[in-house]
Amino acid sequence: MRILIAEDDQVLADGLTRSLRASHYAVDQVGDGQSADHALHSGSFDLLILDLGLPRLSGFEVLKRLRSRGDSLPVLILTAADNLEDKVRGLDLGADDYMAKPFELAELEARVRALTRRGMGATSSLIRHGPLSVDLSGRVVMLDDRVVDLSARELALLEVLLQRSGRLVSKDQLVDHLCVWGEEVSTNAIEVYIHRLRKKIETGPVRIATVRGLGYCLERIAGPAPAPAATVAPGSGGPSAQVA
C-alpha cells in the first residue's frame, strides 16, 4: 500500500512517515498543495493524508481538484481541533475521514487501516481469496489454516493483487504502488518478488497467472467437477451411472 502525506509541518510529516513505514506502508511526503496536486496527477496511491492548511495551494483545493477528476482515492484530512467549519467543508468536498491535531499515532494508524480496507472493498480487516486469507490489521497471511511467512515487499505485492483480484495488474502498476520516490525498483525485480510469492502461496487452488507482456492476475483455480451420483437400476442388484 502506498500513501501520500501532504503536510507542511516537517516534524509531524517525518513522524508520520517513520511510523507508517514501520508498518510496511510505502510512504511519500510533500510540504505544499501544488506538490501534492502534481503527485496525485503523476503517481498512484492508495491513501492521501491531507493537511488543510497547506501553502501555495490549500488542502481544500487539492481535494476539490482530486474529486473533480473522478478520483475516489480515500482521503484522511488533518485539521485544527477547534475548527468545525473546516471539518465540515472538508467532508463536504469528498474527504472520507478527518483527525484533529494533536492526535495519537495509534489512532491515526487505525484510521489508515480502516480507510485502506474500504479502498479494497473490505468491511473487516480480514480479506479472503479461497483458502488464502490476509489480516490487514495484523499483517498476517494464512493459507489452509497455516501462517505464510512473507517479506514486507511480498505482502505489499499480495495486497495489490488482492485489491484487483481477477483483474490484470501491470508490472508498472505494481512498481507504482510499492515504491516511494527515489527508490530504484525495476520490473525485473518485480518478477523476482512474484516468483518468491508464488512459491509460498501456490500450494492450493490459488495462483498468480502471468499474462505475457502485460502483467499478472490473482486467480482461483476451479476444483474438479463432482462425479455424477450413482443409482441402483431396478432389478440389477448393483449401482449404475444415472444418465440425464
PDB file of C-alpha atoms in Angstrom, residues 18-161:
ATOM      1  CA  ARG A  18       8.516   6.784  10.069  1.00  0.00           C
ATOM      2  CA  SER A  19       5.500   5.297  11.841  1.00  0.00           C
ATOM      3  CA  LEU A  20       3.726   4.192   8.665  1.00  0.00           C
ATOM      4  CA  ARG A  21       6.877   2.810   7.058  1.00  0.00           C
ATOM      5  CA  ALA A  22       7.450   0.754  10.210  1.00  0.00           C
ATOM      6  CA  SER A  23       4.023  -0.756   9.492  1.00  0.00           C
ATOM      7  CA  HIS A  24       5.252  -1.692   5.977  1.00  0.00           C
ATOM      8  CA  TYR A  25       3.489   1.033   4.011  1.00  0.00           C
ATOM      9  CA  ALA A  26       5.279   2.776   1.143  1.00  0.00           C
ATOM     10  CA  VAL A  27       5.107   6.474   2.058  1.00  0.00           C
ATOM     11  CA  ASP A  28       5.849   9.675   0.118  1.00  0.00           C
ATOM     12  CA  GLN A  29       5.531  13.161   1.567  1.00  0.00           C
ATOM     13  CA  VAL A  30       5.143  16.692   0.198  1.00  0.00           C
ATOM     14  CA  GLY A  31       5.033  20.015   2.026  1.00  0.00           C
ATOM     15  CA  ASP A  32       2.724  22.162  -0.119  1.00  0.00           C
ATOM     16  CA  GLY A  33      -0.501  21.919  -2.080  1.00  0.00           C
ATOM     17  CA  GLN A  34       0.958  22.340  -5.557  1.00  0.00           C
ATOM     18  CA  SER A  35       3.373  19.458  -4.966  1.00  0.00           C
ATOM     19  CA  ALA A  36       0.504  17.348  -3.641  1.00  0.00           C
ATOM     20  CA  ASP A  37      -1.643  18.073  -6.681  1.00  0.00           C
ATOM     21  CA  HIS A  38       1.246  17.229  -9.010  1.00  0.00           C
ATOM     22  CA  ALA A  39       1.990  13.981  -7.150  1.00  0.00           C
ATOM     23  CA  LEU A  40      -1.652  12.908  -7.341  1.00  0.00           C
ATOM     24  CA  HIS A  41      -1.628  13.621 -11.081  1.00  0.00           C
ATOM     25  CA  SER A  42       1.546  11.681 -11.785  1.00  0.00           C
ATOM     26  CA  GLY A  43       1.590   8.886  -9.174  1.00  0.00           C
ATOM     27  CA  SER A  44      -0.607   6.063  -7.975  1.00  0.00           C
ATOM     28  CA  PHE A  45      -1.581   5.989  -4.293  1.00  0.00           C
ATOM     29  CA  ASP A  46      -3.906   4.013  -2.014  1.00  0.00           C
ATOM     30  CA  LEU A  47      -4.481   6.788   0.540  1.00  0.00           C
ATOM     31  CA  LEU A  48      -3.943  10.546   0.915  1.00  0.00           C
ATOM     32  CA  ILE A  49      -3.291  12.107   4.339  1.00  0.00           C
ATOM     33  CA  LEU A  50      -4.049  15.773   3.713  1.00  0.00           C
ATOM     34  CA  ASP A  51      -3.406  18.806   5.885  1.00  0.00           C
ATOM     35  CA  LEU A  52      -5.925  21.528   5.060  1.00  0.00           C
ATOM     36  CA  GLY A  53      -3.571  24.430   5.857  1.00  0.00           C
ATOM     37  CA  LEU A  54      -1.031  23.839   3.099  1.00  0.00           C
ATOM     38  CA  PRO A  55       0.940  26.695   1.470  1.00  0.00           C
ATOM     39  CA  ARG A  56       0.824  27.505  -2.284  1.00  0.00           C
ATOM     40  CA  LEU A  57      -2.441  25.566  -2.724  1.00  0.00           C
ATOM     41  CA  SER A  58      -4.825  24.845   0.134  1.00  0.00           C
ATOM     42  CA  GLY A  59      -5.791  21.344   1.136  1.00  0.00           C
ATOM     43  CA  PHE A  60      -9.371  22.229   0.181  1.00  0.00           C
ATOM     44  CA  GLU A  61      -8.288  22.998  -3.382  1.00  0.00           C
ATOM     45  CA  VAL A  62      -6.171  19.832  -3.591  1.00  0.00           C
ATOM     46  CA  LEU A  63      -9.194  17.795  -2.500  1.00  0.00           C
ATOM     47  CA  LYS A  64     -11.547  19.653  -4.850  1.00  0.00           C
ATOM     48  CA  ARG A  65      -9.266  19.021  -7.842  1.00  0.00           C
ATOM     49  CA  LEU A  66      -8.833  15.359  -6.895  1.00  0.00           C
ATOM     50  CA  ARG A  67     -12.587  14.733  -6.789  1.00  0.00           C
ATOM     51  CA  SER A  68     -13.239  16.791  -9.952  1.00  0.00           C
ATOM     52  CA  ARG A  69     -11.042  14.280 -11.804  1.00  0.00           C
ATOM     53  CA  GLY A  70     -13.338  11.491 -10.644  1.00  0.00           C
ATOM     54  CA  ASP A  71     -10.627  10.051  -8.388  1.00  0.00           C
ATOM     55  CA  SER A  72     -12.114   8.076  -5.481  1.00  0.00           C
ATOM     56  CA  LEU A  73      -8.805   7.798  -3.593  1.00  0.00           C
ATOM     57  CA  PRO A  74      -9.517   7.581   0.181  1.00  0.00           C
ATOM     58  CA  VAL A  75      -8.622  10.862   1.893  1.00  0.00           C
ATOM     59  CA  LEU A  76      -7.923  11.447   5.586  1.00  0.00           C
ATOM     60  CA  ILE A  77      -7.814  15.176   6.367  1.00  0.00           C
ATOM     61  CA  LEU A  78      -5.868  16.755   9.229  1.00  0.00           C
ATOM     62  CA  THR A  79      -7.321  19.903  10.755  1.00  0.00           C
ATOM     63  CA  ALA A  80      -7.131  22.128  13.819  1.00  0.00           C
ATOM     64  CA  ALA A  81      -9.020  20.753  16.806  1.00  0.00           C
ATOM     65  CA  ASP A  82     -11.287  23.795  17.242  1.00  0.00           C
ATOM     66  CA  ASN A  83     -12.204  24.400  13.595  1.00  0.00           C
ATOM     67  CA  LEU A  84     -15.561  22.705  12.992  1.00  0.00           C
ATOM     68  CA  GLU A  85     -16.150  24.671   9.803  1.00  0.00           C
ATOM     69  CA  ASP A  86     -13.023  23.218   8.169  1.00  0.00           C
ATOM     70  CA  LYS A  87     -14.025  19.683   9.160  1.00  0.00           C
ATOM     71  CA  VAL A  88     -17.485  20.079   7.646  1.00  0.00           C
ATOM     72  CA  ARG A  89     -16.170  21.702   4.473  1.00  0.00           C
ATOM     73  CA  GLY A  90     -13.527  19.007   4.009  1.00  0.00           C
ATOM     74  CA  LEU A  91     -16.075  16.212   4.366  1.00  0.00           C
ATOM     75  CA  ASP A  92     -18.476  18.001   2.010  1.00  0.00           C
ATOM     76  CA  LEU A  93     -15.726  18.219  -0.612  1.00  0.00           C
ATOM     77  CA  GLY A  94     -15.295  14.453  -0.507  1.00  0.00           C
ATOM     78  CA  ALA A  95     -12.915  13.568   2.331  1.00  0.00           C
ATOM     79  CA  ASP A  96     -13.538  10.157   3.883  1.00  0.00           C
ATOM     80  CA  ASP A  97     -12.417  10.898   7.438  1.00  0.00           C
ATOM     81  CA  TYR A  98     -10.688  13.561   9.499  1.00  0.00           C
ATOM     82  CA  MET A  99      -8.432  13.830  12.516  1.00  0.00           C
ATOM     83  CA  ALA A 100      -7.998  16.880  14.724  1.00  0.00           C
ATOM     84  CA  LYS A 101      -4.488  17.929  15.759  1.00  0.00           C
ATOM     85  CA  PRO A 102      -2.914  16.926  18.047  1.00  0.00           C
ATOM     86  CA  PHE A 103      -3.645  13.209  17.746  1.00  0.00           C
ATOM     87  CA  GLU A 104      -2.218   9.879  18.819  1.00  0.00           C
ATOM     88  CA  LEU A 105      -0.264   7.932  16.210  1.00  0.00           C
ATOM     89  CA  ALA A 106      -2.006   4.705  17.222  1.00  0.00           C
ATOM     90  CA  GLU A 107      -5.385   6.223  16.373  1.00  0.00           C
ATOM     91  CA  LEU A 108      -4.143   7.572  13.055  1.00  0.00           C
ATOM     92  CA  GLU A 109      -2.779   4.156  12.104  1.00  0.00           C
ATOM     93  CA  ALA A 110      -6.161   2.595  12.959  1.00  0.00           C
ATOM     94  CA  ARG A 111      -7.899   5.152  10.721  1.00  0.00           C
ATOM     95  CA  VAL A 112      -5.386   4.384   7.954  1.00  0.00           C
ATOM     96  CA  ARG A 113      -6.123   0.657   8.195  1.00  0.00           C
ATOM     97  CA  ALA A 114      -9.867   1.302   8.066  1.00  0.00           C
ATOM     98  CA  LEU A 115      -9.594   3.548   5.011  1.00  0.00           C
ATOM     99  CA  THR A 116      -7.286   1.207   3.099  1.00  0.00           C
ATOM    100  CA  ARG A 117      -9.677  -1.668   3.841  1.00  0.00           C
ATOM    101  CA  ARG A 118     -12.511   0.436   2.457  1.00  0.00           C
ATOM    102  CA  GLY A 119     -10.408   1.158  -0.623  1.00  0.00           C
ATOM    103  CA  MET A 120     -10.053  -2.597  -1.149  1.00  0.00           C
ATOM    104  CA  GLY A 121     -13.795  -3.098  -0.766  1.00  0.00           C
ATOM    105  CA  ALA A 122     -13.464  -4.906   2.567  1.00  0.00           C
ATOM    106  CA  THR A 123     -15.623  -4.295   5.633  1.00  0.00           C
ATOM    107  CA  SER A 124     -13.289  -6.022   8.081  1.00  0.00           C
ATOM    108  CA  SER A 125      -9.537  -6.384   8.415  1.00  0.00           C
ATOM    109  CA  LEU A 126      -9.721  -9.954   7.081  1.00  0.00           C
ATOM    110  CA  ILE A 127      -9.745 -10.486   3.317  1.00  0.00           C
ATOM    111  CA  ARG A 128     -10.277 -13.972   1.870  1.00  0.00           C
ATOM    112  CA  HIS A 129      -9.449 -15.381  -1.514  1.00  0.00           C
ATOM    113  CA  GLY A 130     -10.344 -19.062  -1.472  1.00  0.00           C
ATOM    114  CA  PRO A 131      -8.148 -20.764   1.167  1.00  0.00           C
ATOM    115  CA  LEU A 132      -5.943 -17.665   1.323  1.00  0.00           C
ATOM    116  CA  SER A 133      -6.695 -15.026   3.977  1.00  0.00           C
ATOM    117  CA  VAL A 134      -4.905 -11.782   4.788  1.00  0.00           C
ATOM    118  CA  ASP A 135      -5.376  -9.870   8.045  1.00  0.00           C
ATOM    119  CA  LEU A 136      -4.636  -6.276   7.057  1.00  0.00           C
ATOM    120  CA  SER A 137      -4.555  -5.154  10.673  1.00  0.00           C
ATOM    121  CA  GLY A 138      -2.144  -7.768  11.999  1.00  0.00           C
ATOM    122  CA  ARG A 139      -0.315  -8.160   8.652  1.00  0.00           C
ATOM    123  CA  VAL A 140      -0.768 -11.934   8.875  1.00  0.00           C
ATOM    124  CA  VAL A 141      -1.265 -14.227   5.871  1.00  0.00           C
ATOM    125  CA  MET A 142      -2.870 -17.659   6.259  1.00  0.00           C
ATOM    126  CA  LEU A 143      -3.192 -20.446   3.700  1.00  0.00           C
ATOM    127  CA  ASP A 144      -5.231 -23.536   4.621  1.00  0.00           C
ATOM    128  CA  ASP A 145      -5.056 -22.544   8.312  1.00  0.00           C
ATOM    129  CA  ARG A 146      -1.279 -22.213   8.381  1.00  0.00           C
ATOM    130  CA  VAL A 147       0.723 -18.997   8.623  1.00  0.00           C
ATOM    131  CA  VAL A 148       2.622 -17.977   5.500  1.00  0.00           C
ATOM    132  CA  ASP A 149       5.799 -16.042   6.219  1.00  0.00           C
ATOM    133  CA  LEU A 150       6.049 -13.179   3.717  1.00  0.00           C
ATOM    134  CA  SER A 151       8.545 -10.347   3.486  1.00  0.00           C
ATOM    135  CA  ALA A 152       7.210  -6.779   3.571  1.00  0.00           C
ATOM    136  CA  ARG A 153       7.552  -6.477  -0.198  1.00  0.00           C
ATOM    137  CA  GLU A 154       5.879  -9.831  -0.853  1.00  0.00           C
ATOM    138  CA  LEU A 155       2.988  -8.842   1.405  1.00  0.00           C
ATOM    139  CA  ALA A 156       2.650  -5.494  -0.366  1.00  0.00           C
ATOM    140  CA  LEU A 157       2.526  -7.296  -3.726  1.00  0.00           C
ATOM    141  CA  LEU A 158      -0.145  -9.675  -2.465  1.00  0.00           C
ATOM    142  CA  GLU A 159      -2.266  -6.789  -1.162  1.00  0.00           C
ATOM    143  CA  VAL A 160      -2.206  -5.061  -4.557  1.00  0.00           C
ATOM    144  CA  LEU A 161      -3.142  -8.301  -6.335  1.00  0.00           C
TER     145      LEU A 161
END
